[in-house]
Coordinates of C-alpha atoms and ligand atoms in Angstrom, one line a residue:
M1 CA 141.8 117.7 20.5
T2 CA 145.4 118.8 21.3
T3 CA 146.0 122.5 21.8
A4 CA 149.3 124.3 21.3
F5 CA 151.0 125.0 24.6
R6 CA 150.3 128.5 25.8
P7 CA 152.5 129.5 28.7
P8 CA 150.8 131.5 31.5
R9 CA 151.0 135.3 31.0
V10 CA 151.7 136.0 34.7
A11 CA 154.5 133.6 35.8
P12 CA 155.3 133.9 39.5
D13 CA 158.8 134.3 40.5
P14 CA 160.4 130.9 40.0
R15 CA 162.2 131.1 43.4
A16 CA 158.9 131.9 45.1
L17 CA 157.3 128.9 43.3
A18 CA 160.2 126.7 44.4
E19 CA 159.8 127.9 48.0
L20 CA 156.1 127.1 47.9
G21 CA 157.1 123.5 46.8
T22 CA 159.3 123.1 49.9
R23 CA 156.6 124.4 52.2
L24 CA 153.8 122.1 51.0
R25 CA 153.4 118.5 52.1
G26 CA 151.9 118.0 48.7
T27 CA 153.4 119.0 45.4
V28 CA 153.5 122.0 43.1
I29 CA 153.1 121.5 39.4
S30 CA 154.0 124.2 37.0
P31 CA 154.2 124.6 33.2
G32 CA 157.0 122.3 31.9
D33 CA 156.4 119.6 34.5
G34 CA 155.6 116.3 32.9
S35 CA 152.1 116.0 34.5
Y36 CA 151.1 119.7 33.9
E37 CA 149.1 118.9 30.8
S38 CA 146.9 116.2 32.5
Q39 CA 146.7 118.1 35.8
R40 CA 145.4 121.3 34.2
R41 CA 142.5 119.4 32.7
V42 CA 139.0 119.3 34.2
W43 CA 136.0 117.0 33.5
N44 CA 134.5 119.3 30.8
G45 CA 136.8 118.9 27.7
S46 CA 135.7 122.3 26.3
I47 CA 137.6 124.0 29.1
D48 CA 141.2 124.7 28.1
R49 CA 143.0 126.9 30.7
Y50 CA 146.7 127.3 31.7
P51 CA 147.3 128.0 35.3
A52 CA 150.7 129.3 36.5
A53 CA 150.8 126.7 39.3
I54 CA 148.7 123.8 40.6
A55 CA 149.2 123.2 44.3
R56 CA 148.2 119.6 45.0
C57 CA 147.3 119.8 48.7
V58 CA 147.3 116.8 51.1
H59 CA 146.4 118.7 54.2
A60 CA 144.5 121.8 55.5
S61 CA 147.8 123.5 56.2
D62 CA 148.8 123.0 52.5
V63 CA 145.6 124.8 51.6
A64 CA 146.4 127.8 53.8
T65 CA 150.0 127.9 52.5
A66 CA 148.9 127.8 48.9
L67 CA 146.3 130.5 49.5
A68 CA 148.7 132.8 51.2
F69 CA 151.2 132.3 48.3
A70 CA 148.5 133.3 45.8
R71 CA 147.4 136.3 47.7
A72 CA 151.0 137.5 48.4
N73 CA 151.7 137.3 44.6
G74 CA 148.4 138.9 43.6
M75 CA 147.3 135.8 41.7
L76 CA 143.9 134.5 40.8
V77 CA 142.8 131.5 42.9
A78 CA 140.8 128.5 41.6
V79 CA 139.7 125.8 44.0
R80 CA 139.3 122.2 42.7
G81 CA 137.4 119.4 44.4
G82 CA 136.2 116.9 41.8
G83 CA 136.7 119.3 38.8
H84 CA 133.1 118.8 37.6
S85 CA 132.0 122.5 37.5
F86 CA 130.1 122.7 34.2
P87 CA 131.7 126.1 33.3
G88 CA 135.1 125.0 34.5
H89 CA 135.4 127.2 37.6
S90 CA 138.0 124.9 39.2
V91 CA 140.8 125.9 36.8
C92 CA 142.0 129.3 35.6
D93 CA 144.4 131.0 33.3
D94 CA 147.6 132.3 34.9
G95 CA 146.5 131.9 38.5
V96 CA 147.0 129.2 41.2
V97 CA 144.8 126.1 41.3
I98 CA 144.4 124.9 44.8
D99 CA 143.8 121.3 44.0
L100 CA 142.2 119.3 46.8
S101 CA 141.9 116.1 44.8
P102 CA 144.7 114.3 46.8
M103 CA 142.7 114.8 50.0
K104 CA 140.9 111.4 50.0
G105 CA 140.4 110.7 53.7
I106 CA 137.0 109.1 54.7
R107 CA 136.2 108.1 58.3
V108 CA 132.9 106.4 58.9
D109 CA 131.6 106.2 62.5
P110 CA 128.9 103.5 62.2
E111 CA 127.9 103.9 65.9
R112 CA 127.2 107.6 65.7
R113 CA 126.1 107.2 62.0
T114 CA 128.4 110.0 60.8
V115 CA 131.2 110.3 58.3
R116 CA 134.1 112.7 57.9
V117 CA 135.0 113.3 54.3
Q118 CA 138.0 115.2 53.0
A119 CA 137.5 117.7 50.1
G120 CA 139.0 115.6 47.3
V121 CA 136.6 112.6 47.7
L122 CA 134.4 111.7 44.8
L123 CA 130.8 110.4 45.2
G124 CA 131.6 106.8 44.3
E125 CA 134.4 106.7 46.8
L126 CA 132.0 108.0 49.5
D127 CA 129.4 105.4 48.6
Q128 CA 131.9 102.6 48.7
A129 CA 133.0 103.5 52.2
T130 CA 129.6 104.1 53.7
Q131 CA 127.7 101.2 52.0
A132 CA 130.3 98.9 53.6
H133 CA 128.3 99.7 56.7
G134 CA 124.9 99.7 55.0
L135 CA 124.8 103.5 55.3
A136 CA 124.7 106.4 52.8
V137 CA 124.9 110.2 52.5
P138 CA 122.3 111.5 50.0
A139 CA 124.3 112.9 47.2
G140 CA 124.5 112.9 43.4
I141 CA 124.0 110.5 40.5
V142 CA 127.4 110.3 38.8
T143 CA 130.2 108.5 40.7
H144 CA 133.1 110.7 39.6
T145 CA 131.5 114.0 40.7
G146 CA 133.2 115.8 43.6
V147 CA 131.6 115.7 47.0
A148 CA 132.9 119.2 47.7
G149 CA 131.4 121.3 44.9
L150 CA 128.2 119.3 44.9
T151 CA 127.7 119.8 48.6
L152 CA 128.4 123.5 48.6
G153 CA 125.7 124.0 45.9
G154 CA 123.1 121.9 47.7
G155 CA 123.4 118.3 46.3
I156 CA 120.4 116.6 44.6
G157 CA 120.2 112.9 44.0
W158 CA 118.4 109.6 44.1
I159 CA 117.4 109.5 47.8
M160 CA 116.9 113.2 48.4
R161 CA 113.1 113.0 48.4
K162 CA 113.3 110.7 51.4
H163 CA 116.4 112.0 53.1
G164 CA 116.9 115.5 51.9
L165 CA 119.6 117.4 50.0
T166 CA 123.3 116.6 50.7
I167 CA 123.4 119.9 52.7
D168 CA 120.5 118.8 54.8
N169 CA 122.7 116.0 56.1
L170 CA 125.8 118.2 56.7
L171 CA 126.8 118.5 60.3
S172 CA 129.9 120.6 60.1
A173 CA 132.6 121.8 57.8
D174 CA 136.3 122.7 58.4
V175 CA 137.1 125.8 56.4
V176 CA 140.2 127.8 55.5
T177 CA 139.0 131.4 55.3
A178 CA 140.1 134.1 52.9
G179 CA 142.4 135.3 55.7
G180 CA 144.0 131.9 56.0
E181 CA 142.4 130.9 59.3
L182 CA 141.2 127.4 59.9
V183 CA 137.7 127.5 61.4
R184 CA 134.8 125.0 62.0
A185 CA 131.3 125.8 60.8
S186 CA 128.2 124.1 62.2
T187 CA 124.9 125.1 63.8
T188 CA 126.8 126.0 67.0
E189 CA 130.1 127.4 65.6
N190 CA 130.2 130.2 63.1
A191 CA 126.6 129.5 62.3
D192 CA 126.3 132.3 59.8
L193 CA 129.1 130.7 57.7
F194 CA 127.5 127.3 58.0
W195 CA 124.3 128.8 56.7
G196 CA 126.2 130.2 53.7
L197 CA 128.1 127.0 52.9
R198 CA 124.9 125.1 52.5
G199 CA 124.1 126.3 49.0
G200 CA 126.3 129.4 48.7
G201 CA 129.1 127.5 46.8
G202 CA 132.7 128.2 47.3
N203 CA 132.2 131.9 48.0
F204 CA 133.1 132.0 51.7
G205 CA 136.2 129.8 52.1
I206 CA 137.9 126.6 51.2
V207 CA 136.3 123.6 52.9
T208 CA 138.9 121.0 53.7
E209 CA 136.7 118.5 55.5
F210 CA 132.9 117.8 55.7
E211 CA 131.0 115.9 58.4
F212 CA 127.8 114.2 57.3
R213 CA 124.9 112.4 59.0
L214 CA 124.5 108.9 57.6
T215 CA 121.3 107.1 56.9
P216 CA 120.7 103.3 56.6
L217 CA 120.1 102.2 53.0
G218 CA 120.2 99.0 50.9
P219 CA 122.5 97.4 50.1
D220 CA 119.9 96.6 47.4
V221 CA 117.3 99.0 46.1
F222 CA 114.6 98.7 43.5
A223 CA 115.9 100.9 40.7
G224 CA 116.8 101.5 37.1
P225 CA 115.4 102.9 33.8
V226 CA 112.3 102.0 31.7
F227 CA 112.5 103.0 28.1
W228 CA 110.0 103.8 25.4
P229 CA 110.4 105.1 21.8
I230 CA 110.5 108.9 21.8
E231 CA 107.3 108.9 19.7
D232 CA 105.5 107.7 22.9
A233 CA 106.8 110.7 24.9
P234 CA 103.5 112.7 25.0
Q235 CA 101.6 109.8 26.4
V236 CA 104.4 108.6 28.7
L237 CA 104.8 112.1 30.2
R238 CA 101.1 112.5 30.8
F239 CA 100.9 109.2 32.5
Y240 CA 104.1 110.1 34.5
R241 CA 102.8 113.4 35.6
N242 CA 99.7 111.8 37.2
W243 CA 101.6 108.8 38.6
V244 CA 104.3 110.9 40.5
A245 CA 101.7 113.4 41.7
D246 CA 101.0 111.4 44.9
C247 CA 103.9 109.0 45.0
P248 CA 105.7 108.3 48.3
D249 CA 108.9 110.1 49.2
E250 CA 110.9 106.9 48.8
L251 CA 110.4 107.2 45.1
M252 CA 112.7 109.5 43.1
T253 CA 112.6 109.6 39.3
I254 CA 114.5 111.3 36.5
V255 CA 113.1 111.5 33.0
V256 CA 115.7 111.3 30.2
T257 CA 115.4 111.9 26.5
R258 CA 118.4 111.0 24.4
R259 CA 119.6 108.6 21.8
A260 CA 120.2 105.2 23.4
L261 CA 123.8 104.4 24.2
D262 CA 125.6 101.2 23.3
L263 CA 125.6 99.7 26.7
P264 CA 125.3 96.2 28.2
G265 CA 121.6 95.3 28.3
V266 CA 120.7 97.6 25.5
P267 CA 119.7 95.6 22.4
R268 CA 121.7 96.4 19.2
E269 CA 118.6 97.6 17.3
M270 CA 117.9 100.2 20.0
V271 CA 121.4 101.8 20.0
G272 CA 121.2 105.3 18.5
R273 CA 117.4 105.4 18.5
H274 CA 115.7 108.4 20.1
V275 CA 114.2 107.3 23.4
I276 CA 112.4 108.5 26.5
A277 CA 113.3 106.8 29.8
V278 CA 112.0 107.2 33.3
T279 CA 114.8 106.1 35.7
A280 CA 113.7 105.4 39.2
C281 CA 115.2 104.6 42.6
Y282 CA 113.0 103.5 45.5
A283 CA 114.7 104.2 48.8
G284 CA 112.8 101.7 50.9
P285 CA 111.9 97.9 51.1
I286 CA 112.4 96.1 47.7
G287 CA 108.8 94.7 47.8
D288 CA 107.3 98.2 48.3
G289 CA 109.4 99.5 45.4
E290 CA 108.3 96.7 43.1
K291 CA 104.6 97.6 44.0
V292 CA 105.0 101.4 43.6
L293 CA 106.9 101.0 40.2
R294 CA 104.5 98.4 38.7
P295 CA 102.2 101.0 37.0
L296 CA 105.3 102.6 35.3
K297 CA 106.7 99.3 34.2
S298 CA 103.4 98.3 32.6
F299 CA 102.5 101.6 31.0
G300 CA 102.2 101.2 27.2
R301 CA 104.8 99.1 25.5
P302 CA 108.2 99.8 27.0
S303 CA 111.1 99.0 24.6
L304 CA 113.4 98.0 27.5
D305 CA 112.9 97.6 31.2
L306 CA 116.1 97.6 33.4
C307 CA 114.2 98.6 36.6
R308 CA 114.8 95.8 39.1
P309 CA 116.5 95.0 42.5
K310 CA 120.2 95.9 42.4
P311 CA 122.9 97.1 44.8
Y312 CA 122.5 100.8 45.5
I313 CA 126.2 101.2 44.5
V314 CA 125.5 99.7 41.1
H315 CA 122.5 102.0 40.6
Q316 CA 124.6 105.0 41.5
S317 CA 126.8 104.4 38.4
T318 CA 123.8 104.1 36.0
F319 CA 124.5 107.5 34.4
D320 CA 128.3 107.3 34.4
P321 CA 128.7 106.1 30.8
G322 CA 126.9 109.2 29.5
F323 CA 129.3 111.6 31.2
P324 CA 132.9 110.6 30.8
H325 CA 135.8 113.0 31.3
G326 CA 136.9 114.9 28.2
W327 CA 133.8 115.2 26.1
W328 CA 132.6 118.7 25.4
Y329 CA 129.6 119.7 27.5
Y330 CA 127.3 122.6 27.5
V331 CA 124.3 122.9 29.8
R332 CA 121.4 125.2 30.6
A333 CA 119.0 124.6 33.4
C334 CA 115.8 125.8 35.0
D335 CA 113.2 124.8 37.5
V336 CA 109.5 124.5 36.6
A337 CA 106.6 124.2 39.0
E338 CA 104.7 121.5 37.1
L339 CA 104.6 119.5 33.9
T340 CA 101.9 121.4 32.0
D341 CA 100.8 120.2 28.6
D342 CA 103.0 122.9 27.1
V343 CA 106.1 121.7 29.0
I344 CA 105.3 118.1 27.9
D345 CA 105.0 119.1 24.3
I346 CA 108.4 120.9 24.5
V347 CA 110.1 117.8 26.0
A348 CA 108.5 115.5 23.4
D349 CA 109.3 117.7 20.5
R350 CA 112.8 118.7 21.3
G351 CA 113.6 115.1 22.3
Q352 CA 112.9 114.0 18.7
R353 CA 115.3 116.6 17.4
I354 CA 118.4 115.5 19.2
V355 CA 121.3 115.3 16.8
S356 CA 124.4 114.2 18.8
P357 CA 124.4 110.6 20.0
I358 CA 125.6 111.9 23.4
T359 CA 123.2 114.9 23.9
G360 CA 120.2 114.6 26.2
I361 CA 118.2 116.0 29.1
A362 CA 117.6 115.0 32.7
L363 CA 114.4 116.2 34.1
W364 CA 114.5 115.7 37.9
Q365 CA 111.5 115.1 40.1
M366 CA 111.9 117.4 43.2
G367 CA 109.8 117.7 46.4
G368 CA 109.5 115.3 49.3
A369 CA 112.0 115.9 52.2
V370 CA 113.7 118.6 50.1
A371 CA 110.6 120.8 50.2
R372 CA 110.0 120.3 54.0
V373 CA 113.1 122.2 55.1
G374 CA 112.4 125.9 55.5
D375 CA 113.6 128.1 52.7
D376 CA 115.5 130.4 55.1
E377 CA 117.3 127.6 56.9
T378 CA 120.0 127.2 54.3
A379 CA 121.4 129.3 51.4
F380 CA 120.0 126.8 48.9
H381 CA 117.1 128.3 47.1
G382 CA 114.3 126.6 45.2
R383 CA 113.0 124.0 47.6
G384 CA 109.5 124.5 46.2
A385 CA 110.5 123.5 42.7
G386 CA 108.4 120.8 41.1
F387 CA 111.0 119.6 38.6
T388 CA 114.5 120.6 37.6
F389 CA 115.7 120.6 34.0
N390 CA 119.3 119.9 33.1
I391 CA 119.6 120.3 29.3
N392 CA 122.9 118.9 28.0
G393 CA 124.3 119.6 24.6
N394 CA 127.3 117.3 24.2
A395 CA 129.9 116.6 21.5
Y396 CA 133.0 114.4 21.5
S397 CA 135.1 117.4 20.6
A398 CA 134.8 120.9 19.1
D399 CA 133.2 119.2 16.0
G400 CA 129.5 119.8 16.1
F401 CA 129.6 121.5 19.5
D402 CA 128.0 124.8 18.2
V403 CA 125.0 122.9 16.9
E404 CA 124.5 121.2 20.3
R405 CA 124.8 124.5 22.1
E406 CA 122.2 126.0 19.8
W407 CA 119.8 123.1 20.5
V408 CA 120.3 123.6 24.2
R409 CA 119.6 127.4 24.1
D410 CA 116.6 126.9 21.9
Y411 CA 115.2 124.3 24.3
W412 CA 115.8 126.5 27.3
S413 CA 114.2 129.5 25.7
A414 CA 111.1 127.6 24.8
L415 CA 110.7 126.8 28.5
T416 CA 111.1 130.4 29.5
P417 CA 107.4 131.0 30.3
H418 CA 107.6 128.2 32.8
H419 CA 110.9 129.0 34.6
T420 CA 110.6 129.4 38.3
G421 CA 114.3 129.4 39.2
V422 CA 117.5 127.5 38.7
Y423 CA 119.8 125.1 40.7
V424 CA 123.0 127.0 41.2
N425 CA 125.2 124.0 40.5
F426 CA 123.7 123.6 37.0
L427 CA 124.6 127.2 35.9
M428 CA 127.1 128.0 33.3
D429 CA 128.8 131.5 33.2
E430 CA 125.5 133.3 32.7
G431 CA 126.1 136.6 34.4
Q432 CA 125.2 138.2 37.7
E433 CA 121.5 138.5 37.1
R434 CA 121.2 134.7 36.8
I435 CA 123.1 134.1 40.0
R436 CA 120.7 136.5 41.7
Q437 CA 117.8 134.6 40.2
A438 CA 119.3 131.3 41.5
Y439 CA 119.1 132.7 45.1
G440 CA 116.2 135.1 44.9
A441 CA 116.7 138.8 45.7
A442 CA 116.4 138.5 49.5
K443 CA 118.7 135.5 49.9
Y444 CA 121.2 137.1 47.5
D445 CA 121.4 140.2 49.7
R446 CA 122.0 138.0 52.8
L447 CA 124.7 136.1 51.0
K448 CA 126.3 139.4 49.9
A449 CA 126.5 140.6 53.5
L450 CA 128.1 137.3 54.5
K451 CA 130.6 137.6 51.6
R452 CA 131.6 141.1 52.9
R453 CA 132.3 139.5 56.2
Y454 CA 134.2 136.4 55.1
D455 CA 135.7 137.4 51.8
P456 CA 135.6 141.2 51.4
D457 CA 138.3 141.2 48.7
N458 CA 136.5 138.5 46.7
V459 CA 139.5 136.2 46.7
F460 CA 137.1 133.3 46.0
R461 CA 135.6 134.6 42.8
L462 CA 135.9 131.6 40.5
N463 CA 132.4 130.3 41.3
Q464 CA 128.8 131.4 40.9
N465 CA 130.1 134.6 42.4
I466 CA 128.4 136.6 45.1
R467 CA 130.1 140.0 44.7
P468 CA 130.9 141.8 47.9
D469 CA 130.5 145.3 46.4
Ligands
LIG501 C1 128.7 114.6 35.3 C2 128.1 115.5 36.4 C3 127.1 115.0 37.2 C4 126.5 115.8 38.1 N1 125.5 115.3 38.9 C5 125.0 116.0 39.9 C6 124.0 115.5 40.8 O1 123.7 114.3 40.7 N2 123.6 116.3 41.8 C7 124.0 117.6 42.0 O2 123.5 118.2 42.9 N3 124.8 118.1 41.1 C8 125.3 117.4 40.1 N4 126.3 117.9 39.2 C9 126.6 119.3 39.4 C10 127.7 119.4 40.4 O3 127.1 119.4 41.7 C11 128.6 120.6 40.3 O4 129.2 120.6 39.0 C12 129.7 120.7 41.3 O5 130.2 121.9 41.4 C13 130.8 119.6 41.1 O6 131.7 119.6 42.2 P1 133.2 119.3 42.0 O7 133.9 119.3 43.3 O8 133.3 118.0 41.2 O9 133.6 120.5 41.1 P2 134.8 121.5 41.0 O10 134.9 121.9 39.6 O11 136.0 121.0 41.6 O12 134.3 122.7 41.9 C14 133.0 123.3 41.6 C15 133.0 124.7 42.3 O13 133.1 124.5 43.7 C16 134.3 125.1 44.2 N5 134.9 124.2 45.2 C17 135.2 122.9 45.0 N6 135.7 122.4 46.1 C18 135.7 123.3 47.0 C19 136.0 123.3 48.4 N7 136.5 122.3 49.0 N8 135.8 124.5 49.1 C20 135.3 125.6 48.5 N9 135.0 125.6 47.2 C21 135.1 124.5 46.5 C22 135.1 125.4 43.0 O14 136.0 126.4 43.2 C23 134.1 125.6 41.9 O15 133.7 126.9 42.0 C24 126.9 117.1 38.3 C25 127.9 117.6 37.4 C26 128.5 116.8 36.5 C27 129.5 117.4 35.6

């Protein structure tokens, strides 16, 4: 959908903007520039905001300069890594977008098994660089998601049950603070800040570079989806519940209900049909994976089985076709402790009632290594969750979007008696109480104290905001 151009309400002094342009090594884009329209866009097509300036940073010093400019001019600051915030927090009306996407440096040290990653790197780019050495950072499941925002919220993905969350593999972060200082955070330097960065989102500063521990993986893994017709969902989910109850940490699964997409390998007659799929990834020897997955693959009568040995990098892009840039996305999320009969009935019933060909849910299996890190060790909350729901109501454009949003809200409400928490990176703009729930009261208060220390003026407020006051 094209929208009429709406100039920003608060335009900075053009001379100041021009001066910012001369002080950056990167570029400044403002309304009227040829690339403004494409550069103001984020992944979620339903977000339509008009910043006064987009500072495309190529270096940490650019970040500090752009931040100082915004503060001096009393402008709102949005920080953009991969631009995948569901509620669109990385773009704002009228303010300055500090765009880190040009910062693409990746330095792998195969001897030390570490990698330094700049803040504009996407997950697929990180996988490409690390898998070249047979190594990996545990991260997310869609290749065009940003490393930065994903890491700062926690980072869940295909190998987390064996190797932990993304933050459990974070060794240090270089940060531009609200005051414009460049500091390093790790367990030995600014340890309080390091604690807050591991789950506290972008509340405490702008991370310009991350350092992660690497883990050997692949290059092949036993992985992929097995599909059944949605009518089989009650039986599939009951079998699944028992099967994963005592599975090894190497196994990670995500249950999906949706209408089958038209993709290579999907028979024509299945396209558009309502399905339930269990997608798996076994982070261990192929032969062990084949053995562990055999019961799933032979349960009932699968309509399609694409679970087999494949390069980890190929598996990492399995979900990409369902989440391209520009579609309209709405999400609600919650954690649940277990798949009770009631939860199963909700999943089976709501799965049959999906209207949009691109709407669906992802029900994430949690536990394993994630649950073995102490809850107080990082700002991330919810390590004890059994499963995490991501309920996605999607439309190609504004057409039909309201219906999808209603389906999502209704689904989420039906699960209310089972909610135990929520993953902060799956929140929309749902208000302060939900952010508090995402962290739990005690952790929220600790984060608030940290916010008062590192960002008392709440410069970094376009996020799941921890208010300093
Ligand atoms: C298609 C899709 C797939 C996803 N899959 C997963 C998944 O597998 N696992 C998972 O854990 N999550 C997943 N998520 C959720 C994802 O972790 C969050 O949306 C995350 O915020 C995206 O990060 P980003 O850098 O792309 O987003 P952005 O929109 O750029 O940023 C998100 C937030 O982080 C802040 N931020 C970004 N960069 C920085 C920085 N360098 N310093 C300080 N603050 C910063 C922004 O200001 C904003 O508030 C997915 C989201 C989408 C849309």
